[in-house]
Amino acid sequence: MKAGRITGAASLEAFCRGRLHTAGLVSASLAAAAVLGVDPAALDAAADARTPSPALRIAGRKLGRQLMRAARATWPLGELEALAREFPKGAHQPVVLGLAARAAGLEAVDAAYCAAYESVSGPASATVRLLSLDPFDATGVLARVAPEVDRVADRAVEAARRVVDGGVDALPAASAPLLEISAEVHAAWAVRLFAS
Amino acid sequence: MSGVRATARIVARDDGRGGTALPVLEGDGPIALRRTRGSGAEARVMLVGAMSGPLGGDEFAVEAEVESGARLRVGSSAATIALPGQAKGEARYDVRLHVGDGGELEWLPEQLISAQGSDLYVRTRVELGGTARLVLREEQVLGRVGEQPGRLSSRLTVCVEGRALLDQELACGPGAPGGWDGPAVLGGHRAVGQLVVVRPEFGMEPMAARVVGEGAVVMPLAGPAVLVSAVAADALRLRRLLDEALAAVA
């Protein structure tokens, strides 16, 4: 936003689409694969390889650790405890999300939807707060990208099923250069507003 | 009508006398390979496009094996232009690179230009030994001057001792998932590039992240490597950013 790339509802919508089909697809696939019982440490390493920005890797682990606290308190599961022990500084958030969904008895598609939706809802609410975009315009953006959220969640579950047999190389690796570049530029500011 | 299939192969070997020999240097079809004058222990090879392409339906591959202790630098004589072909369907360009322990590869080809109407999938996979060194540059230009781009997808995977340090795919052009030209992905920039530098010593002393210029950052990866990621208005500006970043890393 500071770079002037998001100025209103139209550019927010393009931003959300781009994030959904890249970082959103990767997160949704990681979460779905964790629900299907793929080794969380292998998924965490795959998340690292798909997140070149160190600022985004740190933010992803912080969010993972926060989610872990809530998930362990709500759904005690040996696998969650083991992951918390293996990654004291936090595992990547989508991996924790997937294991939490598994602990709660949800399906892979549920976790995929959650991650995919999160990839667009965050930027939409941030735009309302920072640019004073009309909240109804932001909600309109989310409604318009909803069919694509459906498709991303489906693709994520298909990818996660391939990972069960074929290993983490089968995970999507869709990347968004400006998300990574902006995260590093933002991390270099003296005053920071967001971690992710 | 089907496209052209071609696989070019390079093997670089420590010649035991402080230099690097090239026991295998096999061009194929449209990809010719030329050994040029090296410097010191390093052998140099140029990829020369002997025909246009890749065109729709073509399947090109380049394989380079740098054995333990060998040093190889590969460039190309000109940019590669992906063009539409008479054969329908996607063209493929596979780059498979392997560097043994103590070996060093500089993979510095010219730009890949995605011309209007083309459809290309590029897959680059690098496998490195634990003490191998790498400099790899990848630049993509979306359309020739004043032209809409074709469809271009490229995936770059870099593994050290079998573990992926970097796995990135970028899809752009007509038919790519929505938002590829929006503010999260390319934001209207027409040139995008990556530079990967792998050095064993980065495992002990990771490099700090830094912003190089507008549109370029140096990022330490989760392993002994850094990635420079850059976007620019055109190929010339992109190359300047990547050169500046490489100088900062070196």
Coordinates of C-alpha atoms in Angstrom, one line a residue:
Chain A
M1 CA 0.0 0.0 0.0
K2 CA 2.8 2.3 0.8
A3 CA 4.3 1.6 -2.6
G4 CA 1.0 2.7 -4.1
R5 CA 0.1 -0.6 -5.6
I6 CA -3.2 -0.9 -3.8
T7 CA -5.3 2.2 -4.1
G8 CA -8.9 0.9 -4.1
A9 CA -11.3 -2.0 -4.6
A10 CA -10.1 -2.9 -8.1
S11 CA -6.4 -3.1 -7.2
L12 CA -7.3 -4.9 -4.0
E13 CA -9.2 -7.5 -6.0
A14 CA -6.2 -8.0 -8.3
F15 CA -3.9 -8.3 -5.3
C16 CA -6.2 -10.9 -3.6
R17 CA -6.4 -13.0 -6.8
G18 CA -2.6 -13.0 -7.2
R19 CA -2.1 -13.9 -3.5
L20 CA -4.8 -16.6 -3.6
H21 CA -3.3 -18.4 -6.6
T22 CA 0.2 -18.3 -5.3
A23 CA 0.8 -18.1 -1.5
G24 CA -2.8 -19.1 -0.9
L25 CA -2.6 -22.2 -3.1
V26 CA 0.7 -23.3 -1.4
S27 CA -0.7 -22.7 2.1
A28 CA -3.9 -24.5 1.3
S29 CA -1.9 -27.5 -0.1
L30 CA 0.4 -27.6 2.9
A31 CA -2.6 -27.5 5.3
A32 CA -4.5 -30.2 3.3
A33 CA -1.5 -32.5 3.2
A34 CA -1.0 -32.1 7.0
V35 CA -4.7 -33.2 7.5
L36 CA -3.9 -36.3 5.4
G37 CA -1.1 -37.3 7.7
V38 CA 2.0 -36.3 5.7
D39 CA 5.1 -35.8 7.9
P40 CA 4.8 -32.3 9.3
A41 CA 8.6 -31.7 9.4
A42 CA 8.8 -32.5 5.6
L43 CA 5.9 -30.1 5.0
D44 CA 7.6 -27.4 7.1
A45 CA 10.8 -27.8 5.1
A46 CA 8.7 -27.6 1.9
A47 CA 7.2 -24.3 3.2
D48 CA 10.7 -22.9 3.8
A49 CA 11.7 -23.7 0.2
R50 CA 8.6 -22.0 -1.1
T51 CA 9.1 -18.9 1.1
P52 CA 12.4 -17.2 0.0
S53 CA 11.7 -14.0 2.1
P54 CA 13.1 -14.5 5.6
A55 CA 10.7 -11.9 6.9
L56 CA 7.8 -14.0 5.7
R57 CA 9.3 -17.2 7.0
I58 CA 9.7 -15.6 10.5
A59 CA 6.1 -14.3 10.3
G60 CA 4.8 -17.7 9.2
R61 CA 6.5 -19.4 12.2
K62 CA 5.2 -16.8 14.7
L63 CA 1.7 -17.2 13.4
G64 CA 2.2 -21.0 13.6
R65 CA 3.3 -20.8 17.2
Q66 CA 0.3 -18.6 18.2
L67 CA -2.1 -21.0 16.5
M68 CA -0.3 -24.0 18.2
R69 CA -1.1 -22.6 21.6
A70 CA -4.8 -22.2 20.8
A71 CA -5.0 -25.6 19.1
R72 CA -3.2 -27.6 21.9
A73 CA -5.5 -26.0 24.5
T74 CA -8.6 -27.0 22.5
W75 CA -7.8 -30.3 20.8
P76 CA -5.1 -32.3 22.6
L77 CA -3.5 -34.6 20.0
G78 CA -0.1 -36.3 20.3
E79 CA 0.9 -35.1 16.8
L80 CA 0.4 -31.5 17.8
E81 CA 2.4 -32.0 21.0
A82 CA 5.2 -33.7 18.9
L83 CA 5.2 -30.8 16.4
A84 CA 5.4 -28.2 19.2
R85 CA 8.4 -30.0 20.7
E86 CA 10.1 -30.3 17.3
F87 CA 9.6 -26.6 16.5
P88 CA 9.9 -24.6 19.7
K89 CA 10.0 -21.4 17.7
G90 CA 6.9 -22.4 15.7
A91 CA 6.3 -24.5 12.6
H92 CA 4.9 -22.8 9.5
Q93 CA 1.3 -21.7 10.2
P94 CA -0.4 -23.8 7.4
V95 CA 1.2 -26.9 8.7
V96 CA -0.1 -26.2 12.3
L97 CA -3.5 -25.3 10.8
G98 CA -3.6 -28.7 9.0
L99 CA -2.7 -30.6 12.1
A100 CA -5.2 -28.7 14.2
A101 CA -7.9 -29.5 11.6
R102 CA -6.8 -33.2 11.8
A103 CA -7.1 -33.0 15.6
A104 CA -10.5 -31.5 15.3
G105 CA -11.7 -34.3 13.0
L106 CA -12.0 -32.1 10.0
E107 CA -11.3 -33.1 6.4
A108 CA -8.4 -31.9 4.1
V109 CA -10.8 -29.7 2.1
D110 CA -11.8 -27.8 5.3
A111 CA -8.3 -26.9 6.1
A112 CA -7.6 -26.0 2.5
Y113 CA -10.6 -23.6 2.5
C114 CA -9.5 -22.0 5.7
A115 CA -6.0 -21.3 4.4
A116 CA -7.2 -20.2 1.0
Y117 CA -9.8 -17.8 2.5
E118 CA -7.2 -16.5 4.9
S119 CA -5.0 -15.5 2.0
V120 CA -7.6 -13.0 0.8
S121 CA -9.4 -12.0 3.9
G122 CA -6.3 -10.5 5.5
P123 CA -5.4 -8.1 2.7
A124 CA -9.1 -7.1 2.5
S125 CA -9.4 -6.1 6.2
A126 CA -6.0 -4.4 6.1
T127 CA -7.2 -2.2 3.2
V128 CA -10.3 -1.2 5.2
R129 CA -8.1 -0.2 8.1
L130 CA -5.3 1.5 6.3
L131 CA -6.9 3.0 3.2
S132 CA -10.4 3.6 4.7
L133 CA -11.9 1.5 1.9
D134 CA -15.6 1.1 2.4
P135 CA -16.0 -2.3 4.3
F136 CA -18.8 -3.2 1.9
D137 CA -16.5 -2.7 -1.1
A138 CA -13.9 -5.0 0.6
T139 CA -16.7 -7.6 1.2
G140 CA -17.7 -7.3 -2.4
V141 CA -14.1 -8.1 -3.4
L142 CA -14.2 -11.2 -1.2
A143 CA -17.5 -12.3 -2.7
R144 CA -16.2 -11.9 -6.3
V145 CA -13.1 -14.0 -5.6
A146 CA -15.1 -16.7 -3.8
P147 CA -15.5 -19.0 -6.9
E148 CA -11.7 -18.9 -7.2
V149 CA -11.3 -19.8 -3.6
D150 CA -13.4 -22.9 -4.3
R151 CA -11.1 -23.8 -7.2
V152 CA -7.9 -23.2 -5.2
A153 CA -9.2 -25.4 -2.3
D154 CA -10.0 -28.2 -4.8
R155 CA -6.6 -28.0 -6.4
A156 CA -4.9 -28.0 -3.0
V157 CA -6.7 -31.2 -2.0
E158 CA -5.7 -32.8 -5.3
A159 CA -2.1 -31.8 -4.8
A160 CA -2.2 -33.0 -1.1
R161 CA -3.4 -36.4 -2.3
R162 CA -0.4 -36.6 -4.7
V163 CA 1.9 -35.7 -1.9
V164 CA 0.7 -38.7 0.2
D165 CA 2.2 -41.0 -2.5
G166 CA 4.7 -38.8 -4.3
G167 CA 6.3 -36.8 -1.5
V168 CA 6.5 -33.0 -1.0
D169 CA 7.8 -32.2 -4.5
A170 CA 4.3 -32.7 -5.6
L171 CA 3.2 -29.6 -3.6
P172 CA 2.5 -26.5 -5.7
A173 CA 5.3 -24.0 -5.6
A174 CA 3.4 -21.0 -7.1
S175 CA 5.3 -17.8 -6.2
A176 CA 4.6 -14.1 -6.2
P177 CA 7.7 -12.0 -6.7
L178 CA 6.2 -8.7 -5.4
L179 CA 4.8 -10.4 -2.2
E180 CA 8.3 -11.5 -1.4
I181 CA 10.0 -8.3 -2.4
S182 CA 7.5 -6.1 -0.6
A183 CA 7.8 -8.2 2.6
E184 CA 11.6 -7.5 2.6
V185 CA 11.2 -3.8 1.8
H186 CA 8.6 -3.5 4.6
A187 CA 10.9 -5.4 7.0
A188 CA 13.6 -2.8 6.3
W189 CA 11.4 0.1 7.4
A190 CA 12.1 1.7 10.8
V191 CA 8.4 1.6 11.7
R192 CA 6.5 -1.6 10.9
L193 CA 2.8 -2.1 10.8
F194 CA 2.5 -5.8 10.0
A195 CA 4.5 -9.0 10.4
S196 CA 2.9 -10.9 7.6
Chain B
M1 CA 2.5 -32.3 -36.6
S2 CA 4.7 -32.8 -33.6
G3 CA 7.5 -30.6 -32.4
V4 CA 11.3 -31.1 -32.2
R5 CA 12.8 -33.1 -29.4
A6 CA 16.4 -32.4 -28.5
T7 CA 18.7 -33.0 -25.5
A8 CA 22.1 -31.3 -25.2
R9 CA 24.6 -32.7 -22.7
I10 CA 27.7 -31.4 -21.0
V11 CA 30.0 -33.2 -18.6
A12 CA 32.7 -31.2 -16.8
R13 CA 35.6 -33.1 -15.1
D14 CA 38.6 -32.1 -13.1
D15 CA 41.5 -32.9 -15.4
G16 CA 43.9 -33.4 -12.6
R17 CA 46.2 -30.6 -13.9
G18 CA 44.4 -27.7 -12.3
G19 CA 41.9 -27.3 -15.2
T20 CA 38.5 -28.6 -16.2
A21 CA 38.0 -31.0 -19.1
L22 CA 34.7 -31.5 -21.0
P23 CA 34.6 -35.2 -21.9
V24 CA 31.0 -34.8 -23.0
L25 CA 29.9 -31.8 -25.1
E26 CA 26.9 -32.9 -27.2
G27 CA 24.6 -30.4 -28.9
D28 CA 21.4 -31.7 -30.3
G29 CA 19.1 -30.4 -33.0
P30 CA 18.5 -26.7 -32.4
I31 CA 20.9 -26.5 -29.4
A32 CA 24.6 -26.3 -30.3
L33 CA 27.3 -26.2 -27.7
R34 CA 30.6 -24.4 -28.2
R35 CA 33.6 -24.5 -25.8
T36 CA 35.1 -21.0 -25.5
R37 CA 38.2 -19.8 -23.8
G38 CA 38.1 -20.4 -20.1
S39 CA 39.9 -18.7 -17.3
G40 CA 42.1 -20.5 -14.8
A41 CA 40.5 -23.8 -13.6
E42 CA 37.2 -23.0 -15.3
A43 CA 35.9 -24.3 -18.6
R44 CA 33.4 -22.2 -20.5
V45 CA 30.6 -23.3 -22.7
M46 CA 28.2 -21.2 -24.8
L47 CA 24.7 -22.4 -25.8
V48 CA 24.1 -21.4 -29.3
G49 CA 20.6 -21.5 -30.7
A50 CA 21.0 -23.0 -34.2
M51 CA 17.2 -22.6 -35.0
S52 CA 14.4 -20.5 -33.7
G53 CA 12.4 -21.8 -30.8
P54 CA 11.3 -23.4 -28.7
L55 CA 8.0 -23.4 -30.7
G56 CA 4.7 -25.0 -29.6
G57 CA 5.1 -28.7 -29.2
D58 CA 8.9 -28.7 -29.0
E59 CA 10.7 -30.5 -26.1
F60 CA 14.2 -29.2 -25.5
A61 CA 16.5 -30.2 -22.6
V62 CA 19.9 -29.3 -21.5
E63 CA 21.8 -31.5 -19.0
A64 CA 25.0 -30.4 -17.3
E65 CA 27.0 -32.6 -14.9
V66 CA 29.8 -30.9 -13.1
E67 CA 31.8 -33.6 -11.4
S68 CA 33.7 -33.2 -8.1
G69 CA 36.3 -30.4 -8.2
A70 CA 35.4 -29.3 -11.7
R71 CA 34.5 -25.7 -12.6
L72 CA 32.1 -24.8 -15.4
R73 CA 30.6 -21.6 -16.6
V74 CA 27.8 -21.7 -19.1
G75 CA 26.4 -18.8 -21.0
S76 CA 24.3 -18.4 -24.2
S77 CA 25.0 -16.5 -27.4
A78 CA 21.6 -14.7 -27.5
A79 CA 18.3 -14.5 -25.8
T80 CA 15.9 -17.5 -26.2
I81 CA 12.6 -16.6 -27.7
A82 CA 9.6 -18.8 -27.1
L83 CA 7.4 -18.5 -30.2
P84 CA 4.1 -20.0 -31.3
G85 CA 4.5 -23.0 -33.6
Q86 CA 2.5 -24.9 -36.1
A87 CA 2.2 -27.8 -33.6
K88 CA -0.4 -27.0 -31.1
G89 CA 0.2 -27.2 -27.4
E90 CA 2.8 -26.4 -24.9
A91 CA 6.5 -26.4 -25.5
R92 CA 8.9 -27.6 -22.8
Y93 CA 12.3 -26.6 -21.8
D94 CA 14.0 -28.8 -19.2
V95 CA 17.3 -27.8 -17.6
R96 CA 18.8 -30.4 -15.4
L97 CA 22.0 -29.5 -13.5
H98 CA 24.1 -31.5 -11.2
V99 CA 27.2 -30.3 -9.3
G100 CA 29.3 -32.7 -7.3
D101 CA 31.2 -32.0 -4.0
G102 CA 33.8 -29.2 -4.5
G103 CA 32.5 -28.5 -8.0
E104 CA 31.3 -25.1 -9.1
L105 CA 28.8 -24.1 -11.8
E106 CA 28.0 -20.6 -13.1
W107 CA 24.8 -20.9 -15.1
L108 CA 24.3 -17.5 -16.7
P109 CA 22.2 -17.7 -19.9
E110 CA 20.7 -14.7 -21.6
Q111 CA 17.0 -13.8 -21.2
L112 CA 14.0 -16.0 -22.1
I113 CA 11.5 -13.9 -24.0
S114 CA 7.9 -15.0 -24.2
A115 CA 6.5 -13.9 -27.5
Q116 CA 2.8 -13.3 -28.1
G117 CA 1.0 -16.6 -28.7
S118 CA 3.7 -18.8 -27.4
D119 CA 3.1 -21.4 -24.6
L120 CA 6.2 -22.6 -22.8
Y121 CA 6.8 -24.6 -19.6
V122 CA 10.4 -24.3 -18.3
R123 CA 11.6 -26.7 -15.6
T124 CA 15.0 -26.1 -14.0
R125 CA 16.2 -28.5 -11.4
V126 CA 19.6 -28.2 -9.7
E127 CA 21.1 -30.9 -7.5
L128 CA 24.1 -30.0 -5.5
G129 CA 26.5 -31.9 -3.3
G130 CA 27.1 -30.5 0.2
T131 CA 30.2 -28.6 -0.7
A132 CA 29.2 -27.6 -4.3
R133 CA 29.0 -24.0 -5.4
L134 CA 26.4 -22.4 -7.7
V135 CA 25.6 -19.1 -9.3
L136 CA 22.4 -19.4 -11.4
R137 CA 20.6 -16.6 -13.2
E138 CA 17.1 -16.8 -14.7
E139 CA 15.5 -13.8 -16.5
Q140 CA 12.1 -13.8 -18.2
V141 CA 10.9 -11.0 -20.4
L142 CA 7.1 -10.9 -21.1
G143 CA 6.7 -10.1 -24.8
R144 CA 9.0 -8.4 -27.2
V145 CA 8.8 -4.6 -27.4
G146 CA 5.2 -3.4 -27.4
E147 CA 3.9 -6.9 -27.6
Q148 CA 1.6 -8.9 -25.3
P149 CA 3.4 -11.9 -23.7
G150 CA 2.6 -15.5 -24.4
R151 CA 1.9 -18.1 -21.7
L152 CA 5.0 -18.8 -19.6
S153 CA 5.3 -21.0 -16.6
S154 CA 8.7 -21.7 -15.0
R155 CA 9.6 -23.8 -12.0
L156 CA 13.0 -23.6 -10.4
T157 CA 14.1 -26.1 -7.7
V158 CA 17.5 -26.1 -6.1
C159 CA 18.4 -29.0 -3.8
V160 CA 21.5 -29.4 -1.6
E161 CA 22.2 -33.0 -0.6
G162 CA 18.7 -34.0 -1.8
R163 CA 17.0 -31.3 0.3
A164 CA 15.1 -28.6 -1.5
L165 CA 16.3 -25.1 -0.5
L166 CA 14.2 -23.3 -3.0
D167 CA 11.2 -24.3 -5.0
Q168 CA 9.4 -21.5 -6.9
E169 CA 7.0 -21.5 -9.8
L170 CA 5.8 -18.5 -11.7
A171 CA 3.0 -18.5 -14.2
C172 CA 2.1 -15.5 -16.3
G173 CA 0.5 -14.5 -19.6
P174 CA -2.9 -15.4 -21.1
G175 CA -4.5 -18.4 -19.3
A176 CA -2.3 -18.1 -16.2
P177 CA -4.2 -18.0 -12.9
G178 CA -5.8 -14.6 -12.1
G179 CA -3.9 -11.8 -10.6
W180 CA -0.5 -12.6 -12.3
D181 CA -0.2 -9.1 -13.5
G182 CA -1.6 -7.5 -10.4
P183 CA 0.0 -5.9 -7.4
A184 CA 0.8 -9.2 -5.6
V185 CA 2.7 -10.9 -8.4
L186 CA 4.2 -8.7 -11.2
G187 CA 2.4 -5.4 -10.9
G188 CA 2.7 -4.5 -14.6
H189 CA 6.5 -5.2 -14.7
R190 CA 7.6 -6.9 -17.9
A191 CA 10.8 -8.4 -16.8
V192 CA 11.3 -10.7 -13.8
G193 CA 14.5 -12.5 -12.7
Q194 CA 16.1 -14.6 -10.0
L195 CA 19.7 -15.1 -9.1
V196 CA 20.6 -18.0 -6.8
V197 CA 24.0 -18.2 -5.1
V198 CA 24.8 -21.4 -3.2
R199 CA 28.1 -21.5 -1.1
P200 CA 28.9 -23.9 1.7
E201 CA 30.1 -21.0 3.9
F202 CA 26.6 -19.4 3.9
G203 CA 25.7 -22.3 6.1
M204 CA 28.0 -21.0 8.9
E205 CA 27.6 -17.2 8.2
P206 CA 24.2 -16.5 6.6
M207 CA 24.1 -13.3 4.6
A208 CA 21.8 -10.5 5.9
A209 CA 18.7 -9.7 3.8
R210 CA 18.9 -6.4 2.0
V211 CA 17.1 -4.2 -0.5
V212 CA 19.3 -3.6 -3.5
G213 CA 17.3 -1.1 -5.5
E214 CA 13.7 -0.5 -6.4
G215 CA 12.3 -3.9 -7.2
A216 CA 15.2 -6.1 -6.1
V217 CA 16.0 -7.8 -2.8
V218 CA 18.7 -10.2 -1.5
M219 CA 17.2 -12.9 0.7
P220 CA 19.0 -15.6 2.7
L221 CA 17.3 -18.9 2.2
A222 CA 16.8 -21.6 4.8
G223 CA 20.2 -23.2 3.9
P224 CA 23.6 -22.2 2.5
A225 CA 22.2 -20.0 -0.2
V226 CA 20.8 -16.6 -1.1
L227 CA 18.2 -15.7 -3.6
V228 CA 18.0 -12.3 -5.4
S229 CA 14.5 -11.7 -6.7
A230 CA 13.9 -8.7 -9.0
V231 CA 11.2 -7.2 -11.2
A232 CA 11.8 -4.4 -13.6
A233 CA 10.1 -2.6 -16.5
D234 CA 12.4 -4.2 -19.1
A235 CA 15.3 -6.6 -19.7
L236 CA 18.0 -4.0 -19.5
R237 CA 16.9 -2.6 -16.2
L238 CA 16.4 -6.1 -14.8
R239 CA 20.0 -7.0 -15.8
R240 CA 21.4 -3.9 -14.1
L241 CA 19.5 -4.8 -10.9
L242 CA 20.8 -8.4 -10.9
D243 CA 24.4 -7.4 -11.7
E244 CA 24.3 -4.9 -8.8
A245 CA 22.9 -7.6 -6.5
L246 CA 25.5 -10.1 -7.6
A247 CA 28.2 -7.6 -6.8
A248 CA 26.7 -7.1 -3.4
V249 CA 26.6 -10.8 -2.7
A250 CA 30.1 -11.3 -3.9

